[in-house]
Coordinates of C-alpha atoms in Angstrom, one line a residue:
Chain A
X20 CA 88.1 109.9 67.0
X21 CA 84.6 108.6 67.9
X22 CA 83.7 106.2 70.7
X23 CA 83.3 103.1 69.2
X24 CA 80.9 100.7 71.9
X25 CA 81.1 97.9 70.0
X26 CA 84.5 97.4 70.7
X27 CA 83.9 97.4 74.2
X28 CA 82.3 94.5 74.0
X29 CA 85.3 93.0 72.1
X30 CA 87.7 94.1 74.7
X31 CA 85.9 92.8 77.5
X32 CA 86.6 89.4 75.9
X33 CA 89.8 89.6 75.6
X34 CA 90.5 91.1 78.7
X35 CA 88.4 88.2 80.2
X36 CA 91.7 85.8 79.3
X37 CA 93.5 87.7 82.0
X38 CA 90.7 87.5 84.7
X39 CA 92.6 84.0 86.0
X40 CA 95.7 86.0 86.4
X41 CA 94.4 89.3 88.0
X42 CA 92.3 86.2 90.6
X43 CA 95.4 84.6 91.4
X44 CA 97.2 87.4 92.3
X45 CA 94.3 88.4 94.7
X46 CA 93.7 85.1 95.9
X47 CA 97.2 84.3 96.7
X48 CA 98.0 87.6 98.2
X49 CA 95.0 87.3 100.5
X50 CA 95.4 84.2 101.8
X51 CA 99.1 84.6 102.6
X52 CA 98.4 87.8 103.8
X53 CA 95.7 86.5 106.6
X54 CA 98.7 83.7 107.4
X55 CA 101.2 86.4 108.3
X56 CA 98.8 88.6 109.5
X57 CA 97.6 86.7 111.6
X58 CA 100.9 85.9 112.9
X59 CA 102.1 89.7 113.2
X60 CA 98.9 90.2 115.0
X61 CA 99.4 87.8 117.7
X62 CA 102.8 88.7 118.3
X63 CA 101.7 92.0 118.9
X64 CA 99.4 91.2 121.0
X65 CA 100.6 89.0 123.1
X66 CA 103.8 90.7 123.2
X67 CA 106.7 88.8 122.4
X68 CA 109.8 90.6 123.1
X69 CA 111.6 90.9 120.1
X70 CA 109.0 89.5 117.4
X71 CA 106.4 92.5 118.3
X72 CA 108.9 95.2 118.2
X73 CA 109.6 93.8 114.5
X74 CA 106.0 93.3 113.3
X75 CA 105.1 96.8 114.4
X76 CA 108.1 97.9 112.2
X77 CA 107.2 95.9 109.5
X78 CA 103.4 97.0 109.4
X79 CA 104.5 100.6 109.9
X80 CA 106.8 100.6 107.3
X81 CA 104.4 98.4 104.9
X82 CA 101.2 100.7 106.0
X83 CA 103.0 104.2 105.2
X84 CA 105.3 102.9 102.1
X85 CA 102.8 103.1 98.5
X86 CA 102.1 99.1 97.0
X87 CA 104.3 99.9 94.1
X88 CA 107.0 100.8 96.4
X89 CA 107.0 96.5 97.8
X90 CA 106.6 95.1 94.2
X91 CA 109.6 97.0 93.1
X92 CA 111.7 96.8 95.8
X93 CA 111.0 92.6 95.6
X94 CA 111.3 92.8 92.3
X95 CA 114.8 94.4 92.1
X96 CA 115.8 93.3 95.7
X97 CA 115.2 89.8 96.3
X98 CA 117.1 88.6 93.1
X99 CA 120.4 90.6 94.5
X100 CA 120.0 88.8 98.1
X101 CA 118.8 85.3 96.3
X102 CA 122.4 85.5 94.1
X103 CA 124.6 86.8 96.4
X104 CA 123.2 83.7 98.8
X105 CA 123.4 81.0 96.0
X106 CA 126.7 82.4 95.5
X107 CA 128.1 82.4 98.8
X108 CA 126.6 79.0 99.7
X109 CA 127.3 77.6 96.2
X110 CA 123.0 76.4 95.7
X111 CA 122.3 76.2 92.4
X112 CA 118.8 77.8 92.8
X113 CA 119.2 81.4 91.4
X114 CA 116.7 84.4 90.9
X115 CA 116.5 83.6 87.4
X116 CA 114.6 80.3 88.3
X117 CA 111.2 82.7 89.9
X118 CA 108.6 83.3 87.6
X119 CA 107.8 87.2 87.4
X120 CA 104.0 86.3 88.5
X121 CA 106.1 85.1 91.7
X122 CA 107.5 88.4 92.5
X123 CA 103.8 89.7 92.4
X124 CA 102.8 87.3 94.8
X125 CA 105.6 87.7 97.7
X126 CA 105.5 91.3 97.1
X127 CA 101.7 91.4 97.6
X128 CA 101.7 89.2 100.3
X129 CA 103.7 91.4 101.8
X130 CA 101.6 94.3 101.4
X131 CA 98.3 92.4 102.7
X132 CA 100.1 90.8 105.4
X133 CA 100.5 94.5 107.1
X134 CA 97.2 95.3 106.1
X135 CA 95.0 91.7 107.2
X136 CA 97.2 92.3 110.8
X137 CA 95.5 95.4 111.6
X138 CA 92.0 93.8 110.4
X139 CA 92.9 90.4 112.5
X140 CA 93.8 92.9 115.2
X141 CA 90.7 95.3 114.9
X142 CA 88.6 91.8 115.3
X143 CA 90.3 90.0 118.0
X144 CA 89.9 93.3 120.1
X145 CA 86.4 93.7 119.1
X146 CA 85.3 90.4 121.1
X147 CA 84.5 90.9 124.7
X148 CA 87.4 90.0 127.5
X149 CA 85.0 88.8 129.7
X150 CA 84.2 85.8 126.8
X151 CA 88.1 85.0 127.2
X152 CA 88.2 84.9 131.0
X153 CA 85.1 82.7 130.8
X154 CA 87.2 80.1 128.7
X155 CA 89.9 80.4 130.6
X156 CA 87.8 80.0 133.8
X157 CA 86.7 76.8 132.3
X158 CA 89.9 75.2 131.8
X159 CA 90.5 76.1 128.8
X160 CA 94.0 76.8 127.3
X161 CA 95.4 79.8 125.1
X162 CA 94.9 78.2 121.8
X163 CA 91.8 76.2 122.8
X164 CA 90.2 79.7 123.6
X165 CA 91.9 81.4 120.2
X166 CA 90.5 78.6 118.0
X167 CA 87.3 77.7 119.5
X168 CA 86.2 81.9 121.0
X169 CA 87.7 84.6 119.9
X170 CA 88.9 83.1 116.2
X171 CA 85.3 82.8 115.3
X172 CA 83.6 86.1 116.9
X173 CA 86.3 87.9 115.7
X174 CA 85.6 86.4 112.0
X175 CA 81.9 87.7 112.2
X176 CA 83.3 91.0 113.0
X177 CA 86.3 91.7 110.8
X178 CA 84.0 90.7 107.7
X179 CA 83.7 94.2 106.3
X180 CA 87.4 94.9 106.9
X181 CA 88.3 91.8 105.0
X182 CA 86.0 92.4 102.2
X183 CA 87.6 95.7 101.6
X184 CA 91.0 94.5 102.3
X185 CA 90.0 91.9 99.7
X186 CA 88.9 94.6 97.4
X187 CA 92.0 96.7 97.8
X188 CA 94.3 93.8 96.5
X189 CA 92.1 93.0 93.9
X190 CA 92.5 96.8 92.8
X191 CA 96.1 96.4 93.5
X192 CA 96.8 93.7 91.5
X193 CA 96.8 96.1 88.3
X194 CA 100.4 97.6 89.4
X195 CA 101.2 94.1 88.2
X196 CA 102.1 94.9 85.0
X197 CA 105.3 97.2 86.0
X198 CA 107.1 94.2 85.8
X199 CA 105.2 92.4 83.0
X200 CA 103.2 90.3 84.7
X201 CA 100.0 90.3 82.2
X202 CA 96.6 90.7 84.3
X203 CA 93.7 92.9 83.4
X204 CA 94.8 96.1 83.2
X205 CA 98.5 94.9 81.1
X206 CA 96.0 93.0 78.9
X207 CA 93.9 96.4 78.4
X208 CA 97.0 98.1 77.4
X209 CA 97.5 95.6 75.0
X210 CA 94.1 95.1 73.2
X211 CA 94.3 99.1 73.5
X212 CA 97.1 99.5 71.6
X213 CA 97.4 96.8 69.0
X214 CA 93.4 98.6 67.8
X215 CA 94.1 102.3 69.0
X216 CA 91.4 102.2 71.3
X217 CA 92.5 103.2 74.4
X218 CA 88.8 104.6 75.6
X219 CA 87.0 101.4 75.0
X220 CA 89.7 98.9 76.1
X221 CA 89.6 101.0 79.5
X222 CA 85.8 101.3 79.9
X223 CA 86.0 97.2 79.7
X224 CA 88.7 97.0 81.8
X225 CA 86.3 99.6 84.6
X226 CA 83.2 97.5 83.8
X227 CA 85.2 93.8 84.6
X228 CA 86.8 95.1 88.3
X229 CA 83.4 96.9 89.1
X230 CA 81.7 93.9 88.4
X231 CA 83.9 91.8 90.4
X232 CA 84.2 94.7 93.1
X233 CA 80.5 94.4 93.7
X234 CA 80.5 90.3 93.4
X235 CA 82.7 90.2 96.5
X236 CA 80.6 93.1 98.7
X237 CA 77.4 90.9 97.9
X238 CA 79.4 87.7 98.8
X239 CA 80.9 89.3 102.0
X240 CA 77.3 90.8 102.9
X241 CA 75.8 87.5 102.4
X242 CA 78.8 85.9 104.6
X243 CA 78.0 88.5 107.3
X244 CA 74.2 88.1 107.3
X245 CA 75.4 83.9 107.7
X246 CA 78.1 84.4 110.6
X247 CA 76.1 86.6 112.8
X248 CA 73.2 84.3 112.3
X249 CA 73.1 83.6 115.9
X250 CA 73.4 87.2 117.3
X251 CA 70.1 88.0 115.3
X252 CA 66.8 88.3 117.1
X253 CA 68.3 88.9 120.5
X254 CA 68.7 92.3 122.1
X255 CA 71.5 93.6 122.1
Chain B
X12 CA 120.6 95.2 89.0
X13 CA 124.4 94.3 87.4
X14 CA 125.9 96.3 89.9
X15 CA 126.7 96.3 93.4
X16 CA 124.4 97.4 96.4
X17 CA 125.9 100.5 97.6
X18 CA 124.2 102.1 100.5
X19 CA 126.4 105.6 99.4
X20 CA 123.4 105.7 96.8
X21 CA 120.4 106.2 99.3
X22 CA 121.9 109.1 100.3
X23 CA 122.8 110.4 96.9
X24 CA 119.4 109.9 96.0
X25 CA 117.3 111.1 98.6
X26 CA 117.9 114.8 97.9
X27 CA 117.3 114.6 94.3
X28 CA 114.3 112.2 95.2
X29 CA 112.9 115.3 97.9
X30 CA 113.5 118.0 95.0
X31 CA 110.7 116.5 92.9
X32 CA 108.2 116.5 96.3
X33 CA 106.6 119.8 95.4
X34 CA 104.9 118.0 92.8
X35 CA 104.2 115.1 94.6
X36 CA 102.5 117.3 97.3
X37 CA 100.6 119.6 94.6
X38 CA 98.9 116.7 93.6
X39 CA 97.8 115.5 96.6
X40 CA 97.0 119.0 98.1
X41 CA 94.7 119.6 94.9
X42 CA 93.4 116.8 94.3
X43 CA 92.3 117.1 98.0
X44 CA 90.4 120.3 98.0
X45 CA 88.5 119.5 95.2
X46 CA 87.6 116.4 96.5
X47 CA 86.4 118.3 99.0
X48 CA 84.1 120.0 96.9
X49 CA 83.3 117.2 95.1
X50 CA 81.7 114.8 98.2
X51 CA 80.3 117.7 99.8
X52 CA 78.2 118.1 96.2
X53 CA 78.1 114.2 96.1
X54 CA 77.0 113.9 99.5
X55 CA 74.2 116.1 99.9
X56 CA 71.8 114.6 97.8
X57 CA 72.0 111.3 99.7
X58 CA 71.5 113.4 102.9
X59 CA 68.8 115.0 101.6
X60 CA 67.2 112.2 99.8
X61 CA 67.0 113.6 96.3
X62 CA 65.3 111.4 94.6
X63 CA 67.3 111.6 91.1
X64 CA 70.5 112.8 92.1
X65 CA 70.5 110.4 94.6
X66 CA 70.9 107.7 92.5
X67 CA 73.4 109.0 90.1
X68 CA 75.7 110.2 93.3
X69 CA 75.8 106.4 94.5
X70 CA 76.6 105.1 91.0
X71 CA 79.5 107.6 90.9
X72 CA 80.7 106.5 94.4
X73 CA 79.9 102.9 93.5
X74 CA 81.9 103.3 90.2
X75 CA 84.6 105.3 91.8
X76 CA 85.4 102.6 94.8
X77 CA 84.7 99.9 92.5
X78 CA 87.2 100.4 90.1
X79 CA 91.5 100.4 90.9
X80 CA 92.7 103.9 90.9
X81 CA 94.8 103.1 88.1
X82 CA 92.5 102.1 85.2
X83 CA 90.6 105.6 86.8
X84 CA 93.8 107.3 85.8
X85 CA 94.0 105.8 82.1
X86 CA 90.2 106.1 81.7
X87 CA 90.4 109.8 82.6
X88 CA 93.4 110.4 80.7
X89 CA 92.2 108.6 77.5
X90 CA 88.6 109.0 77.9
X91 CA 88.2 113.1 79.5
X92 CA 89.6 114.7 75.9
X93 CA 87.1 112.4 73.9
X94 CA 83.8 113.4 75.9
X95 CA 84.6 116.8 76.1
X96 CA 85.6 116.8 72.7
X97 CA 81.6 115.6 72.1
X98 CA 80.6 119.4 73.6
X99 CA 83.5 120.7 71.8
X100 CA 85.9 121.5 74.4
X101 CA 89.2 121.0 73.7
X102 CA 91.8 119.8 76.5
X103 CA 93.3 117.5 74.1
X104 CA 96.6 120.0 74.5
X105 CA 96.4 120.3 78.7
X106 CA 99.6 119.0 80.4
X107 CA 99.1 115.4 81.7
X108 CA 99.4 116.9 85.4
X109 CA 95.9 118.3 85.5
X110 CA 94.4 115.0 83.8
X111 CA 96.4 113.3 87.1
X112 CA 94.8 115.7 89.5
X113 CA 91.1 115.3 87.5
X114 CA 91.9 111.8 88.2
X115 CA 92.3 112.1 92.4
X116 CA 89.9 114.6 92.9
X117 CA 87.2 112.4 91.1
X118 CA 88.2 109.4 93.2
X119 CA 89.0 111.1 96.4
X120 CA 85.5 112.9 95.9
X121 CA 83.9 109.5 96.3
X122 CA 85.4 109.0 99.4
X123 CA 84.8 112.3 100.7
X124 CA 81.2 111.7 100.0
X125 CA 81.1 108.4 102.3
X126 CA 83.5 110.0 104.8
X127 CA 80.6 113.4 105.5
X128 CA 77.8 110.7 104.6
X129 CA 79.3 108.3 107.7
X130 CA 80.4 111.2 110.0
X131 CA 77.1 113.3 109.9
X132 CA 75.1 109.5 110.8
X133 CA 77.3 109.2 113.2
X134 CA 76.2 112.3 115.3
X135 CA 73.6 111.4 117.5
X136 CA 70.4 111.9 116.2
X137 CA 68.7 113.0 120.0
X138 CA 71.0 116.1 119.0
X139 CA 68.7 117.3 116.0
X140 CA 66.0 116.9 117.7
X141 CA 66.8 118.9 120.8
X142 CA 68.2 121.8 118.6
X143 CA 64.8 121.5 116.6
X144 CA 62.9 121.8 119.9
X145 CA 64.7 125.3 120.5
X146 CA 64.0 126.6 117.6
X147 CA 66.8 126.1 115.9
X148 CA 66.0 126.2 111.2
X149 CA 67.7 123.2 109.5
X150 CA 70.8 125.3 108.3
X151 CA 71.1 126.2 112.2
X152 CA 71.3 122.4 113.3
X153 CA 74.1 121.6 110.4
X154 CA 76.1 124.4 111.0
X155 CA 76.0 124.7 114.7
X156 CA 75.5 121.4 116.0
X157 CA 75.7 118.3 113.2
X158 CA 78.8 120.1 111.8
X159 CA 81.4 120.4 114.3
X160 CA 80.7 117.5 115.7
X161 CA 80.5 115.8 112.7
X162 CA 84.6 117.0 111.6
X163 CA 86.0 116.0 114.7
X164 CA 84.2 112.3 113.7
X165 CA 86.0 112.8 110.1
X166 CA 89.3 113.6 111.1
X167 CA 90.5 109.9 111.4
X168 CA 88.8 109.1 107.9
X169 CA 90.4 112.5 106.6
X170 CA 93.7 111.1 107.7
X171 CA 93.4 108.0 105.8
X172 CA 92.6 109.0 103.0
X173 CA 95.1 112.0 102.5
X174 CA 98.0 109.1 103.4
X175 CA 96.1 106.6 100.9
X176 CA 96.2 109.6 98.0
X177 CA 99.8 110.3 99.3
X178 CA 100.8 107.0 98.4
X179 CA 98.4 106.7 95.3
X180 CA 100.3 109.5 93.7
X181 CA 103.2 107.1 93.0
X182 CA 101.0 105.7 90.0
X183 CA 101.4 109.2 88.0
X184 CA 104.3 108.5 86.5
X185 CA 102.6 105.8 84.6
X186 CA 101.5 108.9 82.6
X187 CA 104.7 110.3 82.3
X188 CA 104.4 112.6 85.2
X189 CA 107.5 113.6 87.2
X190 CA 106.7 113.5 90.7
X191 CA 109.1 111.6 93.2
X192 CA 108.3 108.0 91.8
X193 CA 109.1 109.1 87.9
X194 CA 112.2 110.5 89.3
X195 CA 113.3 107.8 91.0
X196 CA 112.7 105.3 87.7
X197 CA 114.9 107.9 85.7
X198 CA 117.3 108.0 88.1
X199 CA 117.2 104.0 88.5
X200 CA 117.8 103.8 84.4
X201 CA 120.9 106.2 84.3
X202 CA 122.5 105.2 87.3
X203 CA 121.4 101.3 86.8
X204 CA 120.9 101.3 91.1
X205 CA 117.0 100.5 91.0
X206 CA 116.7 99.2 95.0
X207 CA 118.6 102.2 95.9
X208 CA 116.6 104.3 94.3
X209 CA 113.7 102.7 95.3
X210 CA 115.0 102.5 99.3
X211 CA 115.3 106.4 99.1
X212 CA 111.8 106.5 97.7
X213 CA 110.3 104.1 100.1
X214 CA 112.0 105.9 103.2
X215 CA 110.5 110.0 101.9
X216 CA 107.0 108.0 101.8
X217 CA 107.2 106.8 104.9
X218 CA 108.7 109.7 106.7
X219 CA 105.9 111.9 105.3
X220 CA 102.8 109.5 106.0
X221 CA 104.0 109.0 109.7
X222 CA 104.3 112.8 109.8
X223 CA 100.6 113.0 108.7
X224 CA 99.1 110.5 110.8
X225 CA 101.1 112.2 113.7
X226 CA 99.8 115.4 112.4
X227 CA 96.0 114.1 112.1
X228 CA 96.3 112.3 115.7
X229 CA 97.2 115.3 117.0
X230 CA 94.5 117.5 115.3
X231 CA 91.7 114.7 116.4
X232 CA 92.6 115.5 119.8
X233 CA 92.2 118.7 119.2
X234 CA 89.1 119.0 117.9
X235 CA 87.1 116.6 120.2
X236 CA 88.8 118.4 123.4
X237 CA 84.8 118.8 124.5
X238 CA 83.9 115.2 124.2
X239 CA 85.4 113.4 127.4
X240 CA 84.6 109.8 125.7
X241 CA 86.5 110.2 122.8
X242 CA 89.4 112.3 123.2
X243 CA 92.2 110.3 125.4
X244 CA 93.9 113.3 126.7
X245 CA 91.0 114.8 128.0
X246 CA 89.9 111.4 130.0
X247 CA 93.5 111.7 131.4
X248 CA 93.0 115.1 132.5
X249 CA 89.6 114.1 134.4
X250 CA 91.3 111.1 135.9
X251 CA 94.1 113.7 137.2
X252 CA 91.6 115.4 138.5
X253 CA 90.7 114.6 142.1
X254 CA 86.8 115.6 142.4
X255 CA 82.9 115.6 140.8
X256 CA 83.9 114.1 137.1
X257 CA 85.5 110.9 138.1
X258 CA 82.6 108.8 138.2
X259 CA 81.1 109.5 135.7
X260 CA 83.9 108.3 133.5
X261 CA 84.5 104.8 133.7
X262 CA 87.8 102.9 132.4
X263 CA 87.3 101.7 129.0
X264 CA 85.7 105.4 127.9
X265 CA 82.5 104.0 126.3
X266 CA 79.4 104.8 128.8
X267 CA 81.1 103.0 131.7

């Protein structure tokens, strides 16, 4: 069997039909991911009773459990609570009704939710107290000083920790296809196996996520050279 | 899916499950220590400023953390017989296990590189210079003063990434491989209790990662006992301490 670089070329073009799929599954895991992050992070820091004693459960178990271990839990779990609810409360909504890609998406929202509460974390702590005190000493209130302070400091400094969170559900996004759900990687099986070019199909599939790897360090690096626009120049 | 959830089957499971964690942990110890070996080689030439090598060790750490860990695994496994086929060498017979470890060691090695590249930056350059001005050769300033410092710097990273290729190792069985997570999918099939199966599995991850970042927590105390700013238990001791090193420590631990 020789290495046949032509039909890399060919792969990469088919594999570029999934590319939508493999986005959406980032995309939608990311952004529902900063949503309940940002959630879990606040109720852990602020410290609400019973809310923070569950979030650090849920990003402990989250954080030390592997990705795969979420999607197939959702995707054999949720179906079995979903029925036995519909059932008991006689809804006619039923686990047969959710699209597979939609087990990929709670699943891996999930996942990044644990993950984007440590970076929202790791941010908020990162901007000085003194900044908060200020607000507060101007009158102020909590979410006046969350939204209009820290939120947008702490932005600036969680960049690089989003990027790579980013990154690492963009890389995740290929355990997809345990359940079917056809992204890149499923669609590199496929194009692999229907030629018997397993080598090739795989080099495209490398080349495509490298290429969009380094698209979103370049786009977070030019975001970051942007948002700290107005610490630059100044000593520090 | 058909059948009941029965909680009977965690249990059941998790000793058949923890039978199959030798292989689980042979893949991550391995693929470990030659990762080791791997950044260390990776890493020097971008501490040294190589001018050839240097490239070529940032396009294998670029194509390494560029790429999911899973088309890594299929490229190495489909891929690794063909080229060394091309200087006739033939592994085309190996067991898929050492393709798996091939696969971690190449990746963690990327890491590892970043991880010395980042911890060796982050000692304080004033320190080179003071052991060059006694007298100290360039092998003398690693291994006495860059070095040590330099691990207890890693051990956080270290930690990571040894829970991060803990939890990668579930994607062997995609080759066929039975470590815990193959295990659990043939047990799933036979016994038709997939979340069971996959509860037991998800529990033995998580005891063992929070045993490891307890472990490395632990061993990053350890080995920055002699730096008061960054070891917490050490700060606590001075604060204990009635006399002389109070002030200079202030509260928050970074230069007062």
């Amino acid at each position: 069997m020789n290495l046949d670089p032509s039909f890399i070329w060919t792969a990469g073009l088919s594999l570029l039909q999934a590319l939508p799929e493999t986005l959406w599954i980032t995309f939608v895991s990311v952004a529902a991911g900063l949503v309940i992050g940002t959630v879990v992070a606040l109720c852990r820091m602020y410290r609400i009773p019973v809310l923070s004693q569950l979030s650090a459960a849920y990003v402990a178990f989250v954080r030390g459990t592997p990705m795969l271990m979420h999607l197939l839990l959702i995707y054999f779990g949720l179906p079995v609570v979903i029925d036995g609810l519909s059932a008991a409360m006689g809804w006619s909504f039923t686990s047969a009704s959710i699209p597979l890609i939609g087990f990929v998406w709670i699943a891996f929202s999930i996942t990044a939710g644990a993950y984007m509460s440590e970076v929202v974390r790791a941010g908020i702590q990162a901007v000085d107290k003194g900044q908060v005190e200020a607000a507060q000493s101007i009158g102020m209130t909590t979410i006046q000083t969350l939204r209009r302070i820290i939120l947008p400091q702490a932005l600036s400094v969680s960049l690089p920790n989003l990027s790579n969170s980013v990154i690492g559900m963009l890389h995740g996004s290929t355990l997809a296809y345990t359940i079917s759900v056809v992204e890149i990687n499923a669609q590199a099986q496929i194009v692999a196996a229907d030629n018997w070019k397993y080598f090739e199909a795989y080099i495209a599939a490398a080349i495509l996520f490298w290429v969009l790897t380094i698209l979103i360090e370049r786009i977070s690096g030019w975001l970051e050279y942007r948002l700290n626009a107005y610490q630059r120049g100044g000593t520090l | 899916m058909s059948r009941r959830f029965d909680i009977q089957y965690v249990f059941d499971f998790i000793p058949k499950l923890l039978a199959y964690l030798n292989i689980t942990l042979l893949i991550v110890g391995s693929s470990i220590v030659l990762g080791l070996l791997i950044g260390l080689i990776v890493a020097l030439p971008r501490l040294y400023n190589i001018p050839v090598l240097k490239r070529l060790s940032q396009l294998y750490v670029s194509f390494f953390r560029g790429t999911p860990i899973l088309i890594q695994l299929f490229l190495v496994y489909y891929g690794l017989p063909e080229v060394l086929g091309w200087i006739h060498i033939d592994v085309s017979r190996l067991a898929v296990l050492y393709f798996v470890i091939a696969t971690y060691a190449l990746n963690s090695g990327a890491f590892i590189s970043e991880m010395i590249r980042a911890s060796v930056a982050a000692v304080d350059r004033g320190q080179i210079e003071a052991a060059h001005s006694i007298g100290m050769s360039g092998y003398q300033t690693f291994t006495r003063v860059i070095a040590p410092q330099a691990l207890g710097i890693s051990i956080p990273l270290f930690g990571n990434l040894v829970i991060g290729n803990l939890k990668d190792t579930s994607l062997a069985f995609t080759l066929g491989v039975m470590e815990m997570t193959g295990r659990s999918q043939t047990l799933g099939t036979a016994t038709q209790h997939f979340i069971e199966t996959y509860i037991a599995l998800s529990l033995i991850y998580f005891v063992i990662s929070f045993g490891l970042e307890k472990g490395f927590q632990w061993l990053e105390r350890y080995m920055n006992r002699f730096d008061g700013h960054r070891s917490e238990k050490a700060v606590r001791a001075i604060w204990r301490r009635p006399l002389r090193a109070v002030p200079l420590l202030g509260k928050g631990g970074k230069n007062g």
